[in-house]
Coordinates of C-alpha atoms in Angstrom, one line a residue:
M976 CA -43.8 -110.2 34.8
R977 CA -41.0 -112.3 33.4
I978 CA -37.2 -112.5 32.9
S979 CA -36.7 -110.4 29.8
G980 CA -33.4 -111.8 28.5
G981 CA -30.6 -114.3 28.9
Q982 CA -30.7 -118.0 29.6
A983 CA -33.8 -117.8 31.8
R984 CA -35.7 -115.6 29.4
G985 CA -39.5 -116.0 29.8
I986 CA -39.4 -117.4 33.3
P987 CA -42.3 -115.8 35.2
L988 CA -41.6 -114.0 38.5
V989 CA -44.1 -113.9 41.4
V990 CA -44.8 -110.5 42.9
P991 CA -46.3 -109.9 46.4
K992 CA -50.0 -108.9 46.3
G993 CA -50.8 -105.3 47.3
D994 CA -48.9 -102.1 46.9
A995 CA -45.8 -103.1 48.9
V996 CA -43.8 -103.5 45.7
R997 CA -43.6 -101.6 42.4
P998 CA -41.7 -103.9 40.1
A999 CA -39.4 -102.6 37.4
T1000 CA -41.1 -103.0 34.0
D1001 CA -39.8 -105.6 31.6
G1002 CA -39.0 -102.9 29.1
M1003 CA -37.0 -100.8 31.6
R1004 CA -35.0 -103.9 32.6
Q1005 CA -34.3 -104.7 29.0
G1006 CA -32.9 -101.1 28.5
V1007 CA -30.8 -101.4 31.6
F1008 CA -29.2 -104.6 30.7
S1009 CA -28.7 -103.6 27.1
S1010 CA -26.7 -100.6 28.4
L1011 CA -24.7 -102.7 30.9
G1012 CA -23.8 -105.3 28.2
A1013 CA -20.8 -107.5 29.0
R1014 CA -20.4 -105.8 32.4
V1015 CA -23.0 -108.3 33.7
I1016 CA -21.0 -111.4 32.8
D1017 CA -19.3 -112.9 35.9
A1018 CA -20.3 -109.8 37.9
R1019 CA -21.4 -109.9 41.5
F1020 CA -24.5 -107.7 42.3
L1021 CA -26.3 -106.1 45.2
D1022 CA -30.0 -105.7 44.7
L1023 CA -31.3 -103.2 47.2
F1024 CA -35.1 -102.7 47.8
A1025 CA -35.2 -106.0 45.9
G1026 CA -39.0 -106.4 45.8
S1027 CA -39.5 -109.5 43.6
G1028 CA -35.7 -109.6 42.9
S1029 CA -36.2 -108.9 39.2
Y1030 CA -33.0 -106.8 38.7
G1031 CA -30.7 -109.3 40.4
L1032 CA -32.4 -112.3 38.8
E1033 CA -32.2 -110.7 35.4
A1034 CA -28.5 -110.3 36.0
M1035 CA -28.2 -114.0 36.9
S1036 CA -30.0 -114.9 33.7
R1037 CA -27.5 -112.8 31.7
G1038 CA -24.4 -114.3 33.2
A1039 CA -23.8 -112.7 36.6
A1040 CA -21.8 -114.9 39.1
G1041 CA -24.1 -114.2 42.1
G1042 CA -25.2 -111.6 44.5
V1043 CA -27.3 -110.5 47.5
F1044 CA -30.9 -109.3 47.6
V1045 CA -31.9 -106.9 50.4
E1046 CA -35.6 -106.6 51.2
Q1047 CA -37.3 -105.6 54.4
N1048 CA -40.9 -106.8 53.6
A1049 CA -41.4 -110.4 54.6
K1050 CA -43.9 -111.2 51.9
A1051 CA -41.6 -109.7 49.2
A1052 CA -38.6 -111.6 50.6
A1053 CA -40.6 -114.8 50.3
C1054 CA -41.3 -114.0 46.7
V1055 CA -37.6 -113.4 46.1
R1056 CA -36.9 -116.9 47.5
Q1057 CA -39.5 -118.4 45.2
N1058 CA -38.2 -116.5 42.2
I1059 CA -34.6 -117.5 42.9
A1060 CA -35.7 -121.2 42.9
S1061 CA -37.5 -120.8 39.6
V1062 CA -34.6 -119.0 37.8
C1063 CA -31.9 -121.2 39.2
K1064 CA -33.9 -124.3 38.1
S1065 CA -34.1 -122.8 34.6
L1066 CA -30.3 -122.0 34.6
K1067 CA -29.5 -125.5 36.0
R1068 CA -27.4 -124.1 38.8
D1069 CA -27.8 -124.2 42.6
T1070 CA -28.5 -121.2 44.8
H1071 CA -25.4 -121.1 46.9
D1072 CA -24.1 -117.9 45.1
L1073 CA -27.3 -116.0 46.1
A1074 CA -28.3 -114.6 49.4
I1075 CA -31.3 -112.8 50.8
V1076 CA -30.9 -110.2 53.6
Q1077 CA -34.1 -109.3 55.2
G1078 CA -33.4 -105.8 56.4
D1079 CA -33.6 -102.1 55.7
A1080 CA -31.7 -101.3 52.5
R1081 CA -31.4 -97.6 53.5
T1082 CA -28.8 -98.6 56.2
L1083 CA -26.8 -100.9 53.8
P1084 CA -26.7 -103.7 56.3
A1085 CA -23.3 -105.3 56.9
A1086 CA -24.6 -108.6 55.7
A1087 CA -25.3 -107.1 52.3
L1088 CA -21.5 -106.9 51.7
A1089 CA -20.5 -110.0 53.6
A1090 CA -20.1 -112.0 50.4
G1091 CA -17.8 -109.4 48.9
V1092 CA -17.9 -106.0 47.2
P1093 CA -20.3 -106.0 44.3
D1094 CA -19.6 -104.9 40.7
L1095 CA -23.2 -103.8 40.2
V1096 CA -25.7 -102.3 42.6
F1097 CA -29.4 -102.1 41.7
I1098 CA -31.5 -99.7 43.6
D1099 CA -35.3 -99.5 43.0
P1100 CA -36.8 -97.9 46.2
P1101 CA -40.3 -96.5 46.8
Y1102 CA -40.3 -93.2 44.9
E1103 CA -41.7 -91.2 47.8
L1104 CA -38.6 -92.1 49.9
I1105 CA -35.9 -91.3 47.3
A1106 CA -35.3 -87.6 48.2
D1107 CA -34.7 -88.5 51.8
L1108 CA -32.7 -91.7 51.4
A1109 CA -30.5 -91.0 48.4
P1110 CA -27.8 -88.8 50.0
G1111 CA -27.1 -91.2 52.9
L1112 CA -27.3 -94.3 50.8
F1113 CA -24.8 -93.0 48.3
A1114 CA -22.5 -92.0 51.1
R1115 CA -22.6 -95.5 52.5
L1116 CA -22.1 -97.0 49.1
A1117 CA -19.1 -94.8 48.6
D1118 CA -17.5 -96.5 51.6
G1119 CA -18.8 -99.9 50.8
L1120 CA -17.6 -99.9 47.2
A1121 CA -14.2 -98.3 47.9
A1122 CA -12.4 -101.5 46.9
K1123 CA -14.1 -101.5 43.5
P1124 CA -14.0 -97.9 42.2
G1125 CA -15.4 -99.0 38.8
A1126 CA -18.6 -100.4 40.3
I1127 CA -21.8 -99.1 38.7
V1128 CA -24.9 -98.1 40.7
V1129 CA -28.1 -98.5 38.7
F1130 CA -30.8 -96.3 40.4
E1131 CA -34.4 -96.2 39.3
Y1132 CA -36.2 -92.9 40.0
P1133 CA -39.1 -90.8 38.6
G1134 CA -38.4 -88.6 35.6
E1135 CA -39.1 -85.3 37.4
L1136 CA -36.4 -86.0 40.0
E1137 CA -32.8 -85.1 39.6
L1138 CA -30.1 -87.0 41.5
A1139 CA -26.6 -85.5 41.9
P1140 CA -25.0 -87.3 44.8
E1141 CA -21.8 -85.8 46.0
G1142 CA -18.8 -87.6 44.8
W1143 CA -20.6 -89.5 42.1
A1144 CA -20.9 -89.0 38.3
L1145 CA -24.1 -89.7 36.3
L1146 CA -22.9 -91.7 33.3
K1147 CA -26.2 -92.3 31.6
R1148 CA -29.9 -91.9 32.1
L1149 CA -32.6 -94.0 30.5
G1150 CA -36.2 -92.9 30.1
K1151 CA -37.9 -89.5 30.5
G1152 CA -41.2 -87.9 31.3
H1153 CA -42.9 -86.6 34.4
R1154 CA -43.9 -89.4 36.8
Q1155 CA -42.4 -91.9 34.4
P1156 CA -39.6 -94.3 35.6
T1157 CA -36.1 -93.5 34.6
V1158 CA -32.8 -95.2 35.4
G1159 CA -29.5 -93.4 36.2
F1160 CA -26.1 -95.2 36.0
F1161 CA -23.7 -93.7 38.6
R1162 CA -20.0 -94.3 39.3
R1163 CA -17.8 -92.8 42.0
I1164 CA -15.6 -89.9 41.0
P1165 CA -12.0 -90.8 41.7
P1166 CA -10.6 -88.7 44.6
E1167 CA -8.0 -86.1 43.6
P1168 CA -4.5 -87.4 44.2
A1169 CA -2.7 -85.9 47.2
P1170 CA -0.2 -83.2 46.2
S1171 CA 3.4 -84.4 46.2
P1172 CA 5.6 -82.8 48.9
K1173 CA 7.9 -80.1 47.6

């Protein structure tokens, strides 16, 4: 598994052994970042259920300013640290704009937003947890991203699943097929303005 584009293209990423992580495929990440285009440049990101950190590090390679990785599994978090070092070395930049929060992404830990409100949120959770975690996580993100209504949530989920979180619009979906990975791009629906007093 490698960085698929940008200045660190080709840099290999380490992945923890075992089934603790299901990394996003290189092809899927290429599709995601082609769709995001210039939105990535100078953006801050939040990579939830980071695994190997591939989404966030791909964003760094393509010009993101920095971000936060949230990963509960200790072995996976160690891989993220190793991958950050490799990618930043390739980019000839230090790691001070990147942070790892070892915690449960489902709760959106306060430390995940301590560095500021992100422009992009990448979510690639275990597929079997999505139906239970998605409503609460989107509700927390609605609060956490309130200061940036244009923020995009990039959510990977299987093709047979439909996600329609309340208060969010699905802008685009990549991929199709039963049990195949797909990615949805979500943005908050602006609240209706309050009626003016008569």
